[in-house]
Coordinates of N, CA, C and O in Angstrom, one line a residue:
M1 N -12.8 -26.3 1.7 CA -12.4 -25.5 2.8 C -13.4 -25.7 4.0 O -14.7 -25.6 3.7
P2 N -13.0 -26.0 5.1 CA -14.0 -26.2 6.2 C -14.6 -25.0 6.5 O -14.1 -23.9 6.6
I3 N -15.9 -25.1 7.0 CA -16.7 -24.0 7.3 C -16.6 -23.7 8.8 O -16.7 -24.7 9.5
K4 N -16.2 -22.5 9.3 CA -16.0 -22.3 10.5 C -17.2 -21.5 11.2 O -17.4 -20.3 10.7
P5 N -17.8 -22.0 12.1 CA -18.9 -21.3 12.8 C -18.5 -20.1 13.5 O -17.2 -20.1 14.1
P6 N -19.2 -19.2 13.8 CA -20.7 -19.1 13.3 C -20.9 -18.8 11.9 O -20.0 -18.2 11.3
I7 N -21.9 -19.3 11.2 CA -22.2 -19.0 9.9 C -23.6 -18.4 9.8 O -24.3 -18.4 10.7
P8 N -23.8 -17.9 8.5 CA -25.1 -17.2 8.3 C -26.3 -18.2 8.4 O -26.0 -19.4 8.3
P9 N -27.4 -17.8 8.8 CA -27.9 -16.4 9.0 C -27.4 -16.1 10.4 O -27.4 -16.8 11.4
F10 N -27.0 -14.8 10.6 CA -26.3 -14.2 11.9 C -27.4 -13.8 12.7 O -28.4 -12.9 12.3
T11 N -27.3 -13.8 14.1 CA -28.0 -13.2 15.2 C -26.9 -12.1 15.5 O -25.8 -12.4 15.3
Q12 N -27.4 -11.2 16.4 CA -26.4 -10.2 17.1 C -25.2 -11.0 17.8 O -24.1 -10.6 17.7
E13 N -25.7 -12.0 18.5 CA -24.7 -12.8 19.3 C -23.6 -13.4 18.4 O -22.4 -13.3 18.6
T14 N -24.1 -14.1 17.3 CA -23.2 -14.8 16.5 C -22.3 -13.8 15.5 O -21.2 -14.1 15.3
A15 N -22.9 -12.7 15.1 CA -22.1 -11.6 14.4 C -21.0 -11.2 15.4 O -20.0 -11.0 14.8
I16 N -21.3 -10.9 16.5 CA -20.2 -10.5 17.6 C -19.1 -11.6 17.6 O -18.0 -11.2 17.7
Q17 N -19.5 -12.7 17.9 CA -18.5 -13.8 17.7 C -17.6 -13.9 16.5 O -16.6 -14.2 16.6
K18 N -18.4 -13.7 15.4 CA -17.6 -13.7 14.0 C -16.6 -12.5 14.1 O -15.3 -12.7 13.7
V19 N -17.0 -11.4 14.4 CA -16.1 -10.3 14.5 C -14.8 -10.3 15.5 O -13.7 -10.1 15.2
R20 N -15.3 -11.0 16.6 CA -14.1 -11.2 17.6 C -13.2 -12.3 17.2 O -12.0 -12.2 17.5
A21 N -13.7 -13.3 16.5 CA -12.7 -14.3 15.9 C -11.9 -13.7 14.9 O -10.7 -13.9 14.9
A22 N -12.3 -12.8 14.1 CA -11.5 -12.3 13.2 C -10.5 -11.2 13.8 O -9.3 -11.3 13.2
E23 N -11.0 -10.5 14.8 CA -10.0 -9.7 15.5 C -8.7 -10.5 16.2 O -7.6 -10.3 16.1
D24 N -9.1 -11.5 16.8 CA -8.2 -12.5 17.5 C -7.2 -13.0 16.4 O -6.0 -13.2 16.6
A25 N -7.7 -13.5 15.2 CA -6.9 -14.1 14.1 C -5.8 -13.1 13.6 O -4.8 -13.3 13.4
W26 N -6.4 -11.6 13.4 CA -5.4 -10.7 12.7 C -4.4 -10.3 13.9 O -3.2 -10.1 13.5
N27 N -4.8 -10.3 15.3 CA -3.7 -9.9 16.2 C -2.7 -11.1 16.3 O -1.6 -10.7 16.8
K28 N -2.8 -12.3 15.8 CA -1.8 -13.2 15.9 C -0.8 -13.1 14.8 O 0.2 -13.6 14.8
Q29 N -1.3 -12.4 13.8 CA -0.3 -12.0 12.8 C 0.3 -13.2 12.1 O 1.5 -13.3 11.9
E30 N -0.4 -14.2 11.6 CA -0.1 -15.2 10.8 C -1.0 -15.2 9.5 O -2.0 -15.6 9.3
P31 N -0.3 -14.5 8.5 CA -0.8 -14.4 7.1 C -1.7 -15.4 6.5 O -2.5 -15.4 6.0
E32 N -1.0 -16.6 6.6 CA -1.5 -17.7 5.8 C -2.8 -18.2 6.7 O -3.7 -18.6 6.1
K33 N -2.8 -18.2 7.9 CA -4.2 -18.5 8.5 C -5.2 -17.4 8.5 O -6.2 -17.8 8.1
V34 N -4.8 -16.1 8.4 CA -5.8 -15.0 8.2 C -6.4 -15.2 6.8 O -7.6 -15.2 6.5
A35 N -5.6 -15.5 5.7 CA -6.1 -15.6 4.3 C -7.0 -16.9 4.3 O -7.9 -16.7 3.4
M36 N -6.9 -17.9 5.0 CA -7.8 -18.9 4.8 C -9.1 -18.7 5.3 O -10.1 -19.4 4.9
A37 N -9.4 -17.6 6.0 CA -10.7 -17.3 6.5 C -11.6 -16.5 5.4 O -12.7 -16.4 5.4
Y38 N -10.9 -16.3 4.1 CA -11.4 -15.7 3.0 C -11.5 -16.6 1.8 O -10.7 -17.6 1.8
T39 N -12.5 -16.5 0.9 CA -12.6 -17.3 -0.2 C -11.4 -17.2 -1.0 O -10.8 -16.1 -1.1
P40 N -11.3 -18.3 -1.9 CA -10.1 -18.2 -2.8 C -10.0 -17.0 -3.7 O -9.0 -16.5 -4.2
D41 N -11.3 -16.5 -4.1 CA -11.3 -15.2 -5.0 C -11.7 -14.1 -4.3 O -12.2 -13.1 -4.9
S42 N -11.4 -13.9 -3.0 CA -11.7 -12.7 -2.5 C -11.3 -11.4 -3.0 O -10.1 -11.6 -3.4
R43 N -11.9 -10.3 -2.8 CA -11.5 -9.1 -3.4 C -11.3 -8.1 -2.3 O -12.3 -7.9 -1.4
W44 N -10.2 -7.5 -2.1 CA -9.9 -6.4 -1.1 C -9.4 -5.3 -1.5 O -9.0 -5.1 -2.7
R45 N -9.7 -4.0 -1.0 CA -9.2 -2.9 -1.2 C -8.6 -2.4 0.1 O -9.4 -2.3 1.2
N46 N -7.5 -1.9 0.1 CA -6.8 -1.3 1.3 C -6.2 0.0 0.9 O -5.1 0.0 0.1
R47 N -6.7 1.1 1.1 CA -6.3 2.5 0.7 C -6.1 2.4 -0.9 O -7.2 2.3 -1.6
D48 N -5.1 2.5 -1.4 CA -4.7 2.6 -2.8 C -4.2 1.1 -3.3 O -3.9 1.0 -4.5
T49 N -4.5 0.1 -2.6 CA -4.0 -1.3 -3.0 C -5.2 -2.2 -3.2 O -6.2 -2.3 -2.3
F50 N -5.3 -2.8 -4.4 CA -6.4 -3.7 -4.7 C -6.0 -5.1 -4.7 O -4.9 -5.2 -5.4
L51 N -6.5 -6.0 -4.0 CA -5.9 -7.5 -4.0 C -7.2 -8.2 -4.4 O -8.3 -8.0 -4.1
Q52 N -6.7 -9.4 -4.9 CA -7.7 -10.6 -5.3 C -7.1 -11.8 -4.9 O -5.8 -12.0 -5.5
G53 N -7.6 -12.7 -4.3 CA -7.3 -13.9 -4.0 C -6.2 -14.2 -2.9 O -5.8 -13.3 -2.3
R54 N -6.2 -15.4 -2.3 CA -5.5 -15.5 -1.0 C -3.9 -15.3 -1.2 O -3.4 -14.9 -0.2
D55 N -3.4 -15.7 -2.3 CA -1.9 -15.5 -2.5 C -1.7 -14.0 -2.2 O -0.6 -13.6 -1.5
E56 N -2.4 -13.1 -3.0 CA -2.2 -11.7 -2.7 C -2.3 -11.0 -1.4 O -1.7 -10.3 -0.7
I57 N -3.4 -11.8 -0.7 CA -3.7 -11.4 0.7 C -2.5 -11.9 1.6 O -2.0 -10.9 2.5
V58 N -2.0 -12.9 1.4 CA -0.9 -13.5 2.3 C 0.3 -12.5 2.0 O 0.9 -11.9 3.0
E59 N 0.6 -12.2 0.9 CA 1.7 -11.3 0.4 C 1.5 -9.8 1.0 O 2.5 -9.4 1.7
F60 N 0.3 -9.5 1.1 CA 0.1 -8.1 1.5 C 0.2 -8.1 3.0 O 0.9 -7.1 3.5
L61 N -0.4 -9.1 3.7 CA -0.1 -9.3 5.2 C 1.2 -9.2 5.5 O 1.7 -8.8 6.6
Q62 N 2.1 -10.1 5.0 CA 3.4 -10.2 5.2 C 4.3 -8.9 5.1 O 5.0 -8.6 6.1
Q63 N 3.9 -8.2 4.1 CA 4.6 -6.8 4.0 C 4.0 -6.1 5.1 O 4.8 -5.1 5.6
K64 N 2.7 -5.9 5.3 CA 2.2 -5.1 6.3 C 2.8 -5.2 7.7 O 3.2 -4.1 8.3
W65 N 2.8 -6.4 8.1 CA 3.3 -6.5 9.5 C 4.8 -6.6 9.6 O 5.3 -6.6 10.8
A66 N 5.5 -6.6 8.5 CA 7.0 -6.5 8.6 C 7.4 -5.0 8.8 O 8.3 -4.6 9.4
R67 N 6.4 -4.0 8.4 CA 6.7 -2.6 8.6 C 5.8 -2.1 9.7 O 6.1 -0.8 10.2
E68 N 4.6 -2.7 10.2 CA 3.7 -2.2 11.2 C 4.1 -3.2 12.4 O 3.5 -4.0 12.5
L69 N 5.0 -2.7 13.3 CA 5.4 -3.5 14.4 C 4.5 -3.1 15.7 O 3.8 -2.2 15.7
N70 N 4.6 -4.2 16.5 CA 3.7 -3.9 17.8 C 2.1 -3.8 17.5 O 1.6 -3.1 18.1
Y71 N 1.7 -4.4 16.4 CA 0.4 -4.2 15.8 C -0.7 -4.7 16.7 O -0.5 -5.8 17.4
R72 N -1.8 -3.8 16.9 CA -2.6 -4.4 17.9 C -4.1 -3.7 17.3 O -4.2 -2.5 17.0
L73 N -5.0 -4.7 17.0 CA -6.5 -4.5 16.4 C -7.4 -4.6 17.2 O -7.6 -5.6 18.0
I74 N -8.5 -3.7 17.2 CA -9.8 -3.8 17.8 C -10.9 -3.7 16.7 O -10.9 -2.8 16.1
K75 N -11.6 -4.6 16.6 CA -12.8 -4.7 15.7 C -14.1 -4.6 16.6 O -14.2 -5.4 17.7
E76 N -15.2 -4.2 16.1 CA -16.4 -3.9 16.7 C -17.6 -4.1 15.8 O -17.5 -3.5 14.6
L77 N -18.5 -4.9 16.2 CA -19.8 -4.9 15.2 C -20.4 -3.7 15.0 O -20.6 -2.9 16.1
W78 N -20.7 -3.4 13.9 CA -21.4 -2.1 13.5 C -22.7 -2.3 13.0 O -23.8 -1.9 13.8
A79 N -22.9 -3.3 12.3 CA -24.4 -3.7 11.9 C -24.3 -5.2 11.2 O -23.1 -5.5 10.8
F80 N -25.4 -5.7 11.0 CA -25.4 -7.0 10.4 C -26.8 -7.3 9.8 O -27.9 -6.7 10.2
T81 N -26.8 -8.2 8.8 CA -28.1 -8.7 8.2 C -27.9 -10.2 8.2 O -26.8 -10.8 8.9
D82 N -28.6 -11.1 7.6 CA -28.6 -12.5 7.5 C -27.3 -13.0 7.3 O -26.6 -13.8 7.9
N83 N -26.4 -12.4 6.2 CA -25.2 -12.9 5.6 C -24.2 -11.8 5.5 O -23.3 -12.0 4.8
R84 N -24.4 -10.6 6.0 CA -23.4 -9.5 5.9 C -23.2 -9.0 7.2 O -24.0 -9.0 8.2
I85 N -22.0 -8.6 7.5 CA -21.5 -8.0 8.7 C -20.8 -6.6 8.4 O -20.0 -6.7 7.6
A86 N -21.1 -5.6 9.1 CA -20.5 -4.3 8.9 C -19.6 -4.0 10.3 O -20.0 -4.4 11.3
V87 N -18.2 -3.9 10.2 CA -17.2 -3.7 11.1 C -16.7 -2.2 11.3 O -16.4 -1.7 10.2
R88 N -16.5 -1.8 12.5 CA -15.6 -0.7 12.5 C -14.3 -1.1 13.4 O -14.4 -1.8 14.2
Y89 N -13.2 -0.4 13.1 CA -12.0 -1.0 13.6 C -11.1 0.2 14.0 O -11.1 1.3 13.2
C90 N -10.0 -0.1 14.7 CA -9.1 0.8 15.0 C -7.7 -0.1 15.4 O -7.9 -1.1 16.0
Y91 N -6.7 0.4 14.7 CA -5.4 -0.4 15.1 C -4.4 0.5 15.3 O -4.3 1.8 14.8
E92 N -3.3 0.4 16.2 CA -2.2 1.0 16.4 C -1.0 0.1 16.1 O -1.1 -1.2 16.1
S93 N 0.1 0.7 15.5 CA 1.3 0.1 15.2 C 2.5 1.0 15.1 O 2.2 2.3 15.3
Q94 N 3.7 0.5 15.1 CA 4.9 1.4 15.4 C 5.7 1.1 14.1 O 5.9 -0.1 13.6
S95 N 6.1 2.1 13.6 CA 7.1 2.0 12.3 C 8.4 1.4 12.7 O 8.7 1.5 14.0
T96 N 9.1 1.0 11.7 CA 10.5 0.4 12.0 C 11.5 1.6 12.4 O 12.4 1.2 13.0
T97 N 11.0 2.9 12.3 CA 11.8 3.9 12.9 C 11.4 4.4 14.3 O 11.9 5.2 14.9
G98 N 10.3 3.7 14.8 CA 9.6 3.8 16.2 C 8.7 4.7 16.4 O 8.0 5.0 17.3
Q99 N 7.9 5.4 15.3 CA 6.9 6.3 15.2 C 5.6 5.5 15.3 O 5.5 4.5 14.8
W100 N 4.7 6.0 16.3 CA 3.4 5.2 16.5 C 2.5 5.7 15.5 O 2.4 7.0 15.2
Y101 N 1.6 5.0 15.1 CA 0.4 5.4 14.3 C -0.8 4.8 14.7 O -0.8 3.6 15.2
R102 N -1.8 5.3 14.5 CA -3.3 4.7 14.8 C -4.2 4.9 13.5 O -4.2 6.0 13.0
S103 N -4.9 4.0 13.2 CA -5.6 3.8 11.8 C -7.0 3.4 12.3 O -7.2 2.6 13.1
Y104 N -8.1 4.1 11.5 CA -9.5 3.8 11.8 C -10.0 3.5 10.5 O -9.7 3.7 9.6
G105 N -11.1 2.6 10.4 CA -11.8 2.4 9.3 C -13.1 1.6 9.5 O -13.4 1.2 10.5
N106 N -13.7 1.1 8.3 CA -14.8 0.3 8.2 C -14.4 -0.8 7.4 O -13.8 -0.7 6.3
E107 N -15.3 -2.1 7.6 CA -15.2 -3.1 6.8 C -16.5 -3.6 6.5 O -17.5 -3.5 7.2
Y108 N -16.8 -4.2 5.4 CA -18.1 -4.8 4.9 C -17.9 -6.2 4.5 O -17.0 -6.4 3.4
W109 N -18.4 -7.1 5.2 CA -18.1 -8.6 4.9 C -19.5 -9.0 4.3 O -20.6 -8.9 4.9
E110 N -19.3 -10.0 3.3 CA -20.5 -10.6 2.7 C -20.1 -12.1 2.8 O -19.0 -12.5 2.2
F111 N -20.9 -12.9 3.4 CA -20.7 -14.5 3.5 C -21.5 -15.3 2.6 O -22.6 -15.0 2.3
G112 N -20.9 -16.3 1.9 CA -21.8 -17.3 1.2 C -22.6 -18.0 2.2 O -22.2 -18.1 3.2
T113 N -23.9 -18.6 1.8 CA -24.6 -19.2 2.5 C -24.6 -20.7 2.3 O -24.5 -21.1 1.1
P114 N -24.4 -21.5 3.4 CA -24.4 -23.0 3.0 C -25.7 -23.6 2.8 O -26.7 -22.8 2.9
R115 N -25.6 -24.8 1.9 CA -26.9 -25.4 1.4 C -27.7 -25.6 2.7 O -27.1 -26.3 3.6
P116 N -29.0 -25.3 2.8 CA -29.7 -25.7 4.0 C -29.8 -27.2 4.2 O -29.9 -28.0 3.1
E117 N -29.7 -27.7 5.4 CA -29.8 -29.1 6.0 C -31.0 -29.9 5.2 O -30.6 -31.1 4.5
E118 N -32.0 -29.2 5.0 CA -33.3 -29.9 4.5 C -33.3 -30.0 2.9 O -34.0 -30.6 2.3
H119 N -32.3 -29.2 2.4 CA -32.4 -29.1 0.9 C -31.7 -30.3 0.2 O -30.7 -30.9 0.8
P120 N -32.3 -31.0 -0.7 CA -31.9 -32.2 -1.3 C -30.5 -32.2 -1.9 O -30.1 -31.0 -2.4
G121 N -29.7 -33.2 -1.9 CA -28.3 -33.4 -2.5 C -28.5 -33.4 -4.1 O -29.7 -33.7 -4.6
L122 N -27.5 -33.8 -4.8 CA -27.5 -33.8 -6.1 C -28.2 -35.3 -6.5 O -29.0 -35.5 -7.4
R123 N -27.7 -36.3 -5.7 CA -28.4 -37.6 -5.8 C -30.0 -37.6 -5.7 O -30.7 -38.2 -6.6
E124 N -30.4 -36.9 -4.8 CA -32.0 -36.9 -4.4 C -32.6 -36.0 -5.6 O -33.7 -36.1 -5.8
L125 N -31.9 -35.1 -6.1 CA -32.4 -34.2 -7.2 C -32.3 -35.0 -8.7 O -32.7 -34.6 -9.7
G126 N -31.7 -36.2 -8.7 CA -31.6 -37.0 -9.8 C -30.4 -36.5 -10.8 O -30.5 -36.7 -11.9
L127 N -29.5 -35.9 -10.3 CA -28.5 -35.3 -11.1 C -27.2 -36.1 -11.0 O -27.0 -36.8 -9.9

């Protein structure tokens, strides 16, 4: 899986960039592309639904966006550390019967960190 910058360790600027990229991706409503931003074994909780892995994420998003029409999401950086980002969000959507809804929440992201450039590879380690 290609690594998409920005990557950890985050600065305030790069954390904001990461949050905005996620917002933009979700607003395009392409479940397969959104799922690729997460590790193959990602674990999610959405209200009373627990998901694991990209296939479950894709299925969940397909169902979500089939019933939540005119979906529009705003994400904002709340806090960050070297490899973690906390986000607060708000989104609006319209039901298939025309009723509008607004939802609020928080997300907590943890990123794996790539091997530092100066760290030796397997060959250099004699493995």
